[in-house]
Short mmCIF file of C-alpha atoms in Angstrom, two decimals:
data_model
loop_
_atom_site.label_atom_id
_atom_site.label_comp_id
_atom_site.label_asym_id
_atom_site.label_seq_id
_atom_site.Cartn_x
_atom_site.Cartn_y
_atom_site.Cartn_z
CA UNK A 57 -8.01 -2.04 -23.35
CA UNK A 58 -5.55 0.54 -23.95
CA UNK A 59 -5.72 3.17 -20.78
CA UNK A 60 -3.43 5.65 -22.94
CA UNK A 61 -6.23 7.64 -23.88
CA UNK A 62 -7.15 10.16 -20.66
CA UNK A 63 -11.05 10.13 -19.46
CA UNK A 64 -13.16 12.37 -18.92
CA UNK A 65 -14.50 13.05 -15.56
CA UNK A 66 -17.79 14.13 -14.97
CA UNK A 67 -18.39 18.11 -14.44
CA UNK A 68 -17.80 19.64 -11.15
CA UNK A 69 -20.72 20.01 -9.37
CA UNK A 70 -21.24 24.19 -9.45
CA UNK A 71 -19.34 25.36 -6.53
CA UNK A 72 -16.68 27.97 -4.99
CA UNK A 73 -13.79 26.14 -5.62
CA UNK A 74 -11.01 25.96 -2.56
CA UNK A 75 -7.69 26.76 -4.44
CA UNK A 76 -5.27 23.95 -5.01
CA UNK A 77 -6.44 22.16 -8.14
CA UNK A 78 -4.12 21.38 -10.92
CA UNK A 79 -3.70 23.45 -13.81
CA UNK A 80 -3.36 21.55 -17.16
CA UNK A 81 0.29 21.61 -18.14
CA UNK A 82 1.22 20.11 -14.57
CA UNK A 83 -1.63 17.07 -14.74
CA UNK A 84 0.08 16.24 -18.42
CA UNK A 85 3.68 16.55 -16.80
CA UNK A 86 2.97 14.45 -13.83
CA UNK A 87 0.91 11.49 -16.26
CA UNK A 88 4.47 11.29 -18.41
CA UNK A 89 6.25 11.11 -15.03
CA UNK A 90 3.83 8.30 -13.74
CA UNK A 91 4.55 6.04 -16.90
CA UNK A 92 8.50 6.89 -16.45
CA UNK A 93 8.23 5.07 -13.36
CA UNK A 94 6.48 2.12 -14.65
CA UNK A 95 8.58 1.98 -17.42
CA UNK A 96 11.23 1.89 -15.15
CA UNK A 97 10.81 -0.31 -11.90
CA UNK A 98 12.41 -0.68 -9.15
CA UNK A 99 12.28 -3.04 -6.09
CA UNK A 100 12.16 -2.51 -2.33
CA UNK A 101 15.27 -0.97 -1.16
CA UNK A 102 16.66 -0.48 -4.76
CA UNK A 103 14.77 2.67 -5.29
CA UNK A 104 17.64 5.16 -6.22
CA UNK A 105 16.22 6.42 -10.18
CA UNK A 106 12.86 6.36 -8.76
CA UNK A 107 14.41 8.54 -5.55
CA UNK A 108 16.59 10.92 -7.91
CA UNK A 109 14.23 11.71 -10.27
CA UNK A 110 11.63 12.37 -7.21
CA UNK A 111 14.06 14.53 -5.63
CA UNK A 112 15.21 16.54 -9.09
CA UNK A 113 11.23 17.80 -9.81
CA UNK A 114 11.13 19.24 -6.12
CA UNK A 115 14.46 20.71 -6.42
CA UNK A 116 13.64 22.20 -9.61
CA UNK A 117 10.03 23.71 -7.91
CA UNK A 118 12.71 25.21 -5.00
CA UNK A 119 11.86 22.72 -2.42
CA UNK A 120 14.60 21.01 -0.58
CA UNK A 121 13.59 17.22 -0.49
CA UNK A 122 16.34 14.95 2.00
CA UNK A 123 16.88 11.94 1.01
CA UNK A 124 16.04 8.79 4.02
CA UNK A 125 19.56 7.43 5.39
CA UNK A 126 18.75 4.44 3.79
CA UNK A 127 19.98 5.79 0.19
CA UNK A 128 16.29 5.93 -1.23
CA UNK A 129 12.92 7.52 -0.18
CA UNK A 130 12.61 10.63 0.59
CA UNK A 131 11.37 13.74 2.69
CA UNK A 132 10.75 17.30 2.23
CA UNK A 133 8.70 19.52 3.79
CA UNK A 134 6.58 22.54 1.64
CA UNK A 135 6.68 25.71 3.87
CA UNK A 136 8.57 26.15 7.19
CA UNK A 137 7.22 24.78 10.26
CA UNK A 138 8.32 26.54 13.17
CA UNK A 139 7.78 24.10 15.82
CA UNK A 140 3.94 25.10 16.83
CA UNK A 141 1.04 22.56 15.80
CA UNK A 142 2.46 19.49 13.78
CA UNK A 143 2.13 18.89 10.23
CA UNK A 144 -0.36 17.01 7.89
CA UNK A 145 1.93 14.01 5.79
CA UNK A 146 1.09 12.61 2.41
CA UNK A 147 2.80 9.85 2.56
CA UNK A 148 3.39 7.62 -1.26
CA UNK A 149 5.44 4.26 -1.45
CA UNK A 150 7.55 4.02 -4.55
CA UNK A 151 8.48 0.55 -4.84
CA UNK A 152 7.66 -2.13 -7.53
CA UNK A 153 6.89 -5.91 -7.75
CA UNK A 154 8.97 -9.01 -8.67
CA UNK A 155 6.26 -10.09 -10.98
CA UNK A 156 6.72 -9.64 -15.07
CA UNK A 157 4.73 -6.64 -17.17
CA UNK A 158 2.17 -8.69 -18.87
CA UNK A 159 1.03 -5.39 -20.73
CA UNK A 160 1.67 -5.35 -24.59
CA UNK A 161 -0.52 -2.68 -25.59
CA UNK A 162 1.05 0.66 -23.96
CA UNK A 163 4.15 2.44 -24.87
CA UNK A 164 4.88 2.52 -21.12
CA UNK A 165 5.19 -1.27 -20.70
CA UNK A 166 8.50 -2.13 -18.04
CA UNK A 167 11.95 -2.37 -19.43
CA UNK A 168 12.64 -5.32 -17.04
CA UNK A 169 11.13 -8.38 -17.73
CA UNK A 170 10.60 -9.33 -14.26
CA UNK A 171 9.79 -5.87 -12.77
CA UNK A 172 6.29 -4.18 -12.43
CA UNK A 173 4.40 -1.55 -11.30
CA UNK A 174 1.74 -3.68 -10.38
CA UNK A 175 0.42 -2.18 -7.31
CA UNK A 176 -0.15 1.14 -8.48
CA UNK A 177 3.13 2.72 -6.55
CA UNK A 178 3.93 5.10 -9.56
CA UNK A 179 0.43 6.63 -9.35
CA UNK A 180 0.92 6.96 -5.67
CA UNK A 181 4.24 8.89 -6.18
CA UNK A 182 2.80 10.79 -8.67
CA UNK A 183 -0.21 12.28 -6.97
CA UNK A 184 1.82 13.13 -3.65
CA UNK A 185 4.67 14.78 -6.14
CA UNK A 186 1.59 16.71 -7.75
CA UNK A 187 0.22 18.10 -4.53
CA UNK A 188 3.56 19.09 -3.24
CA UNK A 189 3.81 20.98 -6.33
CA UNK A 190 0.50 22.52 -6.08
CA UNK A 191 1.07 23.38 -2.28
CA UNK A 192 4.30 25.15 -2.71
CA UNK A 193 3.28 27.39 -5.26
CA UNK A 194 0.11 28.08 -2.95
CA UNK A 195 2.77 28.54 -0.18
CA UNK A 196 4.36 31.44 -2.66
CA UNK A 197 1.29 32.76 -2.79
CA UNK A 198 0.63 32.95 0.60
CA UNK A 199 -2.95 30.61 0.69
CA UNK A 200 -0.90 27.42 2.37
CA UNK A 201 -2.41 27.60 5.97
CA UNK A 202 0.65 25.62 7.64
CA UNK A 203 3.41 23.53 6.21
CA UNK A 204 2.31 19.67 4.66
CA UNK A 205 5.31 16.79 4.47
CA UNK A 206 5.70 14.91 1.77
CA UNK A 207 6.63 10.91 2.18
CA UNK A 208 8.20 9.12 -0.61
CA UNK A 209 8.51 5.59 1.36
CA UNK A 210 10.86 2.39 0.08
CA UNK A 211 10.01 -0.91 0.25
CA UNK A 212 6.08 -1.08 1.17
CA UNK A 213 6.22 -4.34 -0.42
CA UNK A 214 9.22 -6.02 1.86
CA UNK A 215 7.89 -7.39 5.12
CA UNK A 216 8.02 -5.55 7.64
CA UNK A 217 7.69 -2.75 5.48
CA UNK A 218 10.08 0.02 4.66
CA UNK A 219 7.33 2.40 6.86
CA UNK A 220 9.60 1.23 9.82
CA UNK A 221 12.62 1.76 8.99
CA UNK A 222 11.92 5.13 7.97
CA UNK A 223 9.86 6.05 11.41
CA UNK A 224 12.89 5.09 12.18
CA UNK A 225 14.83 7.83 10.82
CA UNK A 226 12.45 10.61 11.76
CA UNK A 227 9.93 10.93 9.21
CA UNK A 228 7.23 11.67 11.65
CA UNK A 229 9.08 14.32 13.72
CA UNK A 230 6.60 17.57 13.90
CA UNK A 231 4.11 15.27 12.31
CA UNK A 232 0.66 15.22 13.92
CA UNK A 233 -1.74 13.36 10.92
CA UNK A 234 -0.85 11.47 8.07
CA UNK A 235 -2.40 10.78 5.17
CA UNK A 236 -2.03 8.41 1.63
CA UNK A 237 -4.26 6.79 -0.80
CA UNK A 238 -4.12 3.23 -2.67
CA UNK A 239 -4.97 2.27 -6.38
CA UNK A 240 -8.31 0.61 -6.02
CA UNK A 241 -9.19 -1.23 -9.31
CA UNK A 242 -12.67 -2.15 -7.94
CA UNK A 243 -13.58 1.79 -7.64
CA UNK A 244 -14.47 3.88 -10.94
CA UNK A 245 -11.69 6.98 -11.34
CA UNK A 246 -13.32 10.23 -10.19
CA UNK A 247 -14.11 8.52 -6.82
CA UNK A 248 -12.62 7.20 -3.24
CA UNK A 249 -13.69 4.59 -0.74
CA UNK A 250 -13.37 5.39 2.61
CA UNK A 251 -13.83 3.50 6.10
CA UNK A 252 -13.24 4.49 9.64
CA UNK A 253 -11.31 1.92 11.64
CA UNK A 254 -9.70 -1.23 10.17
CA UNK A 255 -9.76 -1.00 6.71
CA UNK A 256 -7.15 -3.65 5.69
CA UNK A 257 -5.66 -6.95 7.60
CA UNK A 258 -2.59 -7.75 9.09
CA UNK A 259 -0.23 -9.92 7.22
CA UNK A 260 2.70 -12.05 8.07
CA UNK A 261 4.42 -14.52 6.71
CA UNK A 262 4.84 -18.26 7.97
CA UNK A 263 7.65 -20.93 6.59
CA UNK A 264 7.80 -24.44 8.46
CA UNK A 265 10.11 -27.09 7.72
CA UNK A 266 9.50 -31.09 8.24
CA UNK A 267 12.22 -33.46 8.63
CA UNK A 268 11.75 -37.24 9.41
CA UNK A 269 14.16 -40.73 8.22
CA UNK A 270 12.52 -41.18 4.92
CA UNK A 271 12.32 -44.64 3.18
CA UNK A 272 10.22 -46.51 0.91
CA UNK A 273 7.13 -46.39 -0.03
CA UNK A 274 6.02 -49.93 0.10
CA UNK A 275 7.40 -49.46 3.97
CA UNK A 276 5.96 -46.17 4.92
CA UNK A 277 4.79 -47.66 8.37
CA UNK A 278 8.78 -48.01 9.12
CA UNK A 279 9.49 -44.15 8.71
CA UNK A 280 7.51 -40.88 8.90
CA UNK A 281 5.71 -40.00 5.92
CA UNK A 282 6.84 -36.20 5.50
CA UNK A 283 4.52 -36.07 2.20
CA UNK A 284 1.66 -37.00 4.31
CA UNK A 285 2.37 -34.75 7.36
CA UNK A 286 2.81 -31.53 4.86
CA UNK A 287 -0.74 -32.70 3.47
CA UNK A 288 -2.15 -33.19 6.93
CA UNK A 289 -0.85 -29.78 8.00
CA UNK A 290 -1.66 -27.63 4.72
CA UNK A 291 -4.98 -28.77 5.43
CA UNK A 292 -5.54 -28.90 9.26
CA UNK A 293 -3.75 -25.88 10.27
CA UNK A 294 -6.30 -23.86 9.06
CA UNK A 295 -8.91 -26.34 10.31
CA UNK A 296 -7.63 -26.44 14.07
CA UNK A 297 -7.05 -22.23 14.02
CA UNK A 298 -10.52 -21.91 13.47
CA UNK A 299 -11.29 -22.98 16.49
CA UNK A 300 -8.67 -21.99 18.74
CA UNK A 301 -9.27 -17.99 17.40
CA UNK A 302 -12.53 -16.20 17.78
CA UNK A 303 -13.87 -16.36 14.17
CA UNK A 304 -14.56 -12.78 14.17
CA UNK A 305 -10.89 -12.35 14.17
CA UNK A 306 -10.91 -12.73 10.56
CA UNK A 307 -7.96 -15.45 11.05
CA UNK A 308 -6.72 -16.92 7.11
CA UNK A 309 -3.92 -19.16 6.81
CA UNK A 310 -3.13 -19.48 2.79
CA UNK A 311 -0.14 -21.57 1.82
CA UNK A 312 1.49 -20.66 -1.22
CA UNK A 313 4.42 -23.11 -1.94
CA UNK A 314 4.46 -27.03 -1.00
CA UNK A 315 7.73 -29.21 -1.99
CA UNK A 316 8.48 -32.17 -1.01
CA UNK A 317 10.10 -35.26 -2.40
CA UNK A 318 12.19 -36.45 -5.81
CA UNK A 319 10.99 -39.93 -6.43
CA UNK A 320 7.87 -41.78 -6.97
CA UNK A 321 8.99 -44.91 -4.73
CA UNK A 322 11.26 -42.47 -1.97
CA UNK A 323 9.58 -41.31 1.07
CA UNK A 324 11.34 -37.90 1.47
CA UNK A 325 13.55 -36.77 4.38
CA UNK A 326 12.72 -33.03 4.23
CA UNK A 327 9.23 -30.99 3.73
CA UNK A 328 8.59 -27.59 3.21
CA UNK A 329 5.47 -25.41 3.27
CA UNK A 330 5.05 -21.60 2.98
CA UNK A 331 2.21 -18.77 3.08
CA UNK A 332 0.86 -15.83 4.64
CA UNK A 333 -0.91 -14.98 7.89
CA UNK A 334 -3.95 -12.67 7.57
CA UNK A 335 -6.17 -11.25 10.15
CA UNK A 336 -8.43 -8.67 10.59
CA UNK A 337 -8.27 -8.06 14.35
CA UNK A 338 -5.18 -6.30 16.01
CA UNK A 339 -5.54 -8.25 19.28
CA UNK A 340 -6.04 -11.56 17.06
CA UNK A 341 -2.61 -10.56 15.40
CA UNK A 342 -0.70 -10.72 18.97
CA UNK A 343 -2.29 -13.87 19.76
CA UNK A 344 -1.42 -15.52 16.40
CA UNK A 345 2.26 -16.68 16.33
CA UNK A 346 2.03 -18.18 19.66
CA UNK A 347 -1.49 -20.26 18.76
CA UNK A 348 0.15 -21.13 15.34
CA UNK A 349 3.57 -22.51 16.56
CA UNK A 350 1.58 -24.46 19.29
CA UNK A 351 -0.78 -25.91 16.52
CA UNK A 352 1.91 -26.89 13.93
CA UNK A 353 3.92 -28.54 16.61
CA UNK A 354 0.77 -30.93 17.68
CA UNK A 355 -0.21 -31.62 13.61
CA UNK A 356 3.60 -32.42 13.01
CA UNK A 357 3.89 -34.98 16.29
CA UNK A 358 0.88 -36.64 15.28
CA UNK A 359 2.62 -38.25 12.17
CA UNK A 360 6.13 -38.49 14.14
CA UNK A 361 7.69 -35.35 12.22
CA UNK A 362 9.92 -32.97 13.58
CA UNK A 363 9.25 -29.31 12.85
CA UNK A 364 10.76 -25.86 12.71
CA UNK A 365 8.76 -22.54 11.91
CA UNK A 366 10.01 -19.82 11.08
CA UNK A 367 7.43 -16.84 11.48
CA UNK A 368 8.46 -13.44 10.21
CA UNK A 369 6.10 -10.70 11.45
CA UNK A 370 4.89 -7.99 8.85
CA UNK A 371 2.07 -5.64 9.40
CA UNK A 372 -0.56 -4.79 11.73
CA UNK A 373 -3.89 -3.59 10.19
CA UNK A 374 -4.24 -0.24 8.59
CA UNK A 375 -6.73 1.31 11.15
CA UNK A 376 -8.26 4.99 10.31
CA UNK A 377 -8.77 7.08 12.63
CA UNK A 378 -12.16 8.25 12.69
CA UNK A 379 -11.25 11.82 12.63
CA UNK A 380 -8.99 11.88 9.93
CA UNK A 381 -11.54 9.95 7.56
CA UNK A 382 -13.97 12.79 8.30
CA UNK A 383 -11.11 15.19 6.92
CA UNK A 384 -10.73 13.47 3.77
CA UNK A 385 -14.66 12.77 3.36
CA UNK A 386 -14.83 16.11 3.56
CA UNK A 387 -11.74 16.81 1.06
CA UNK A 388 -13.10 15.04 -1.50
CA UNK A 389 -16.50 16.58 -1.04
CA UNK A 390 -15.21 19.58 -1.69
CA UNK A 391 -13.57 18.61 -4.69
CA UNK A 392 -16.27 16.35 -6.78
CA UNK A 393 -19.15 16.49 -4.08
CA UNK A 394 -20.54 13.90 -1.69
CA UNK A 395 -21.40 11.38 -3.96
CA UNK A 396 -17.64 10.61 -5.13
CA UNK A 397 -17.37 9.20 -2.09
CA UNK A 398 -18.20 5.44 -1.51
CA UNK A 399 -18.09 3.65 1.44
CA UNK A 400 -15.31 0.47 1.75
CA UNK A 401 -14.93 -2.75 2.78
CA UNK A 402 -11.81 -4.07 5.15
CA UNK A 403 -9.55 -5.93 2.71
CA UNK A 404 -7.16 -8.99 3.83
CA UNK A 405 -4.51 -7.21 2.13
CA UNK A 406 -1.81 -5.96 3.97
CA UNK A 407 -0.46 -2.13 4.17
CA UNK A 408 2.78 -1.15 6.01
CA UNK A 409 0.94 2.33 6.41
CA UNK A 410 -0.34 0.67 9.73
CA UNK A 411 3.06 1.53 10.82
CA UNK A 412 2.77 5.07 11.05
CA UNK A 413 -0.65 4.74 12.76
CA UNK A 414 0.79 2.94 15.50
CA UNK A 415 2.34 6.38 16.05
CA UNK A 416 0.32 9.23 14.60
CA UNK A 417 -3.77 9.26 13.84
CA UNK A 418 -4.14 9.06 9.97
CA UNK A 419 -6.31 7.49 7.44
CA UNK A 420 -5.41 5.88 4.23
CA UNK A 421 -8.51 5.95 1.01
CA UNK A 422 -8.73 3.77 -1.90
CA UNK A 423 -8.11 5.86 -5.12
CA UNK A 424 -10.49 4.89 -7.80
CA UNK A 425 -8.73 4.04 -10.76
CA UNK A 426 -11.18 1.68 -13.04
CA UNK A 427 -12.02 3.87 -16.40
CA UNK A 428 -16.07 3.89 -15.90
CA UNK A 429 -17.76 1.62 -17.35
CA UNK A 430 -15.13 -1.04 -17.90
CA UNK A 431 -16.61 -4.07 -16.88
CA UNK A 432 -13.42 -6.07 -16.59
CA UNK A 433 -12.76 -7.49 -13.51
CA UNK A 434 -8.68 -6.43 -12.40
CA UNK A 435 -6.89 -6.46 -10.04
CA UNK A 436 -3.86 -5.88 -8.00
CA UNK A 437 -0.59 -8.19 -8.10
CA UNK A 438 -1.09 -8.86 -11.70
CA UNK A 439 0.75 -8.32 -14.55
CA UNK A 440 -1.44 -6.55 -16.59
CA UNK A 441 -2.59 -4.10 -13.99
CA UNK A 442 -3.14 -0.67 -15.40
CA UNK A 443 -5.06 2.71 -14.22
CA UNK A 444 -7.31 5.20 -15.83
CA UNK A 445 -4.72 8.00 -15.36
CA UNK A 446 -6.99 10.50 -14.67
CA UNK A 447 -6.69 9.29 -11.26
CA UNK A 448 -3.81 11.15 -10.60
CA UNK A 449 -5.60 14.44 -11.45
CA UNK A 450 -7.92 13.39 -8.91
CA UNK A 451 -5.66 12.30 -5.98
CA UNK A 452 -3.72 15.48 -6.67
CA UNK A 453 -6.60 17.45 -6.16
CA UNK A 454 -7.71 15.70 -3.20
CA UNK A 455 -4.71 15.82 -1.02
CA UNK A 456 -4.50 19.31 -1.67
CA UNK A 457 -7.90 19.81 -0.73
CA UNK A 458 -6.97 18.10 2.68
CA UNK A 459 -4.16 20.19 3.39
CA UNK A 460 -6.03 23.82 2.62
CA UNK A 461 -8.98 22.13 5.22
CA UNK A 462 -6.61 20.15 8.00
CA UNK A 463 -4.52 23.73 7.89
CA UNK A 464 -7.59 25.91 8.34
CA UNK A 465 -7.94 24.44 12.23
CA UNK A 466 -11.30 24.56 11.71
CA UNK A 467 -11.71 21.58 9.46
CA UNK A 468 -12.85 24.43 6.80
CA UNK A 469 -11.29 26.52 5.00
CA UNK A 470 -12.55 29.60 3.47
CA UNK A 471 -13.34 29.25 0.00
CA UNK A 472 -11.24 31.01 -2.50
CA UNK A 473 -11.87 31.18 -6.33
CA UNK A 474 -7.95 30.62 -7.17
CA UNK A 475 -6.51 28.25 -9.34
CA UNK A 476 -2.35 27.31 -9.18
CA UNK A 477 -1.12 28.28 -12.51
CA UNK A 478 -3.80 30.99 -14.17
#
């Protein structure tokens, strides 16, 4: 189904309205600039269009965005801090997926036929370039309590995620809170799901390599059987980790790529396995490489195979602080009422936002973007993942709403009957 077509939301509940919603020309301007990005994808660390054309609609609203020393991503701060009680960041990654568009029903389908926006990355860059654009011109007029940064992050999708790297290069300095939002396809548009504490998994990512003489296969008591061992170890590893880790921990082992072998009648020489580490518990995610390696190395000498793992760590869980949450509960409240906001579940996905939390309290949301009442069951990582765009509107809205309340000092702000724009 064609999500080309804007919905409507539901009417506002009848309220005093904080200022800092989004007047009409902007939410059109900021859906074409969403589907310019998915039309044109770009990878982790290749972000440079994305990056300029980020940078361009702040310049052009008189903001002075600084690009990351890594070439792309981005910064830039809306008002002047002055060094007194640290700043609120919205923080948005940019970067696609190596995965083809399988969309052939929109006019913003990708250019590249093995790029995608399938993560929901352009709507994330779009709602935090919205609500810097709402907050400066509330900043012109005086109603922006204290300054808000603005995060344009490479690379999310690149383990160990580009959040490092650019913690690195001083996003975070005079940052106190930060904030950001992910497409939730599971989550009608309108509404957010929220959780305090972990509220997505840790992932890494685990190769391991078999080698042994190889022979034939009427002979295979004469050699190591490396097709065998890979079998044994796809399916034990997981087997043996479940009871070496407290099953609470969450602990999932997935492989996602087995080779081995050229011939019917040749006992290979070399074996190779690869997948993902997930777990729900941050102690759990310490403990893991070290009970992993010792596993693999017991399955692989049981069938006389020599090993070597190579274990690339990638991201702790996404924790919320239980503060923060509270701020954007009450955000959203403000904007569409308590009931837009539904309580979430901890996802196995991973989210290098947990790097920033290992530095600053913050609190990420799921962003409902399912049109309501599509009963089609998508998701992320696919092809032919698409939002209801009126998302954005929404996200906008919210953020802004958490800046005017995290500013206040009071965790409310005195309502104003101001919109941007009229």
């Amino acid at each position: 189904m064609s999500r080309e077509s804007q919905t409507a939301l539901p009417g506002k509940p009848d309220r005093p309205e904080l200022p800092g919603t989004l007047p009409d020309h902007l939410r059109a301007e900021l859906i074409a600039f969403r589907r310019d990005l998915h039309m044109h994808p770009e990878l982790g660390n290749h972000e440079f269009r994305t990056t300029a054309a980020i940078k361009a609609r702040l310049e052009k609203a008189g903001l002075r965005p600084r690009v990351l020393k890594s070439g792309t991503g981005l910064i830039c701060d809306v008002g002047t801090w002055d060094g007194g009680r640290p700043m609120l960041a919205l923080r948005a990654d940019i970067d696609a997926l190596p995965i083809p568009d399988a969309k052939t029903h929109v006019s913003y389908r990708s250019v590249f036929p093995d790029r995608a926006h399938a993560c929901g990355h352009d709507v994330h860059t779009a709602v935090v370039l919205g609500a810097g654009l709402v907050l400066a011109e509330l900043d012109r007029e005086g109603l922006l309590p204290r300054p808000v940064r603005l995060l344009f992050q490479p690379a999310e999708e690149v383990l160990p995620g580009g959040a490092a790297e650019a913690i690195e290069s001083g996003v975070l300095d005079g940052v106190g809170r930060i904030v950001a939002v992910h497409c939730d396809p599971r989550v009608d548009a309108g509404r957010i799901g929220l959780r305090p504490g972990p509220i997505t998994s840790a992932c890494d990512r685990l190769e391991v390599a078999l080698a042994g003489p190889g022979g034939h296969t009427a002979r295979p008591h004469l050699t190591t059987d490396l097709v065998t061992a890979a079998a044994r170890l796809a399916v034990d590893l997981p087997a043996v980790l479940s009871r070496r880790m407290d099953a609470r921990s969450g602990m999932s082992v997935t492989w996602g790529r087995i080779e081995a072998g050229h011939a019917c009648n040749v006992i290979p020489m070399h074996a190779e396995l690869s997948g993902t580490v997930r777990c729900l518990d941050l102690n759990a995610w310490h403990e893991a490489p070290d009970q992993i390696h010792a596993a693999i190395d017991e399955i692989a000498s049981l069938h006389r195979a020599k090993s070597e793992i190579t274990y690339v760590r990638g991201v702790p869980p996404v924790v919320n602080d239980p503060v923060v949450t509270e701020l954007l509960r009450e955000a959203m409240g403000a904007r569409l009422g308590a009931e837009s906001v539904e309580d979430t579940e901890q996802s196995l996905g991973g989210e290098d936002f947990s790097w920033y939390l290992e530095h600053v309290p913050g609190a990420m949301a799921r962003l409902g973007v399912r049109t309501p009442g599509d009963t089609a069951k998508g998701d992320l990582h696919r092809g032919d993942f698409d939002v209801d765009e009126s998302a954005i509107g929404v996200g906008v809205e919210f953020f802004t709403a958490a800046a005017l309340l995290d500013g206040s000092g009071e965790g409310r702000l005195d309502v104003r009957r101001a919109r941007v724009g009229r």
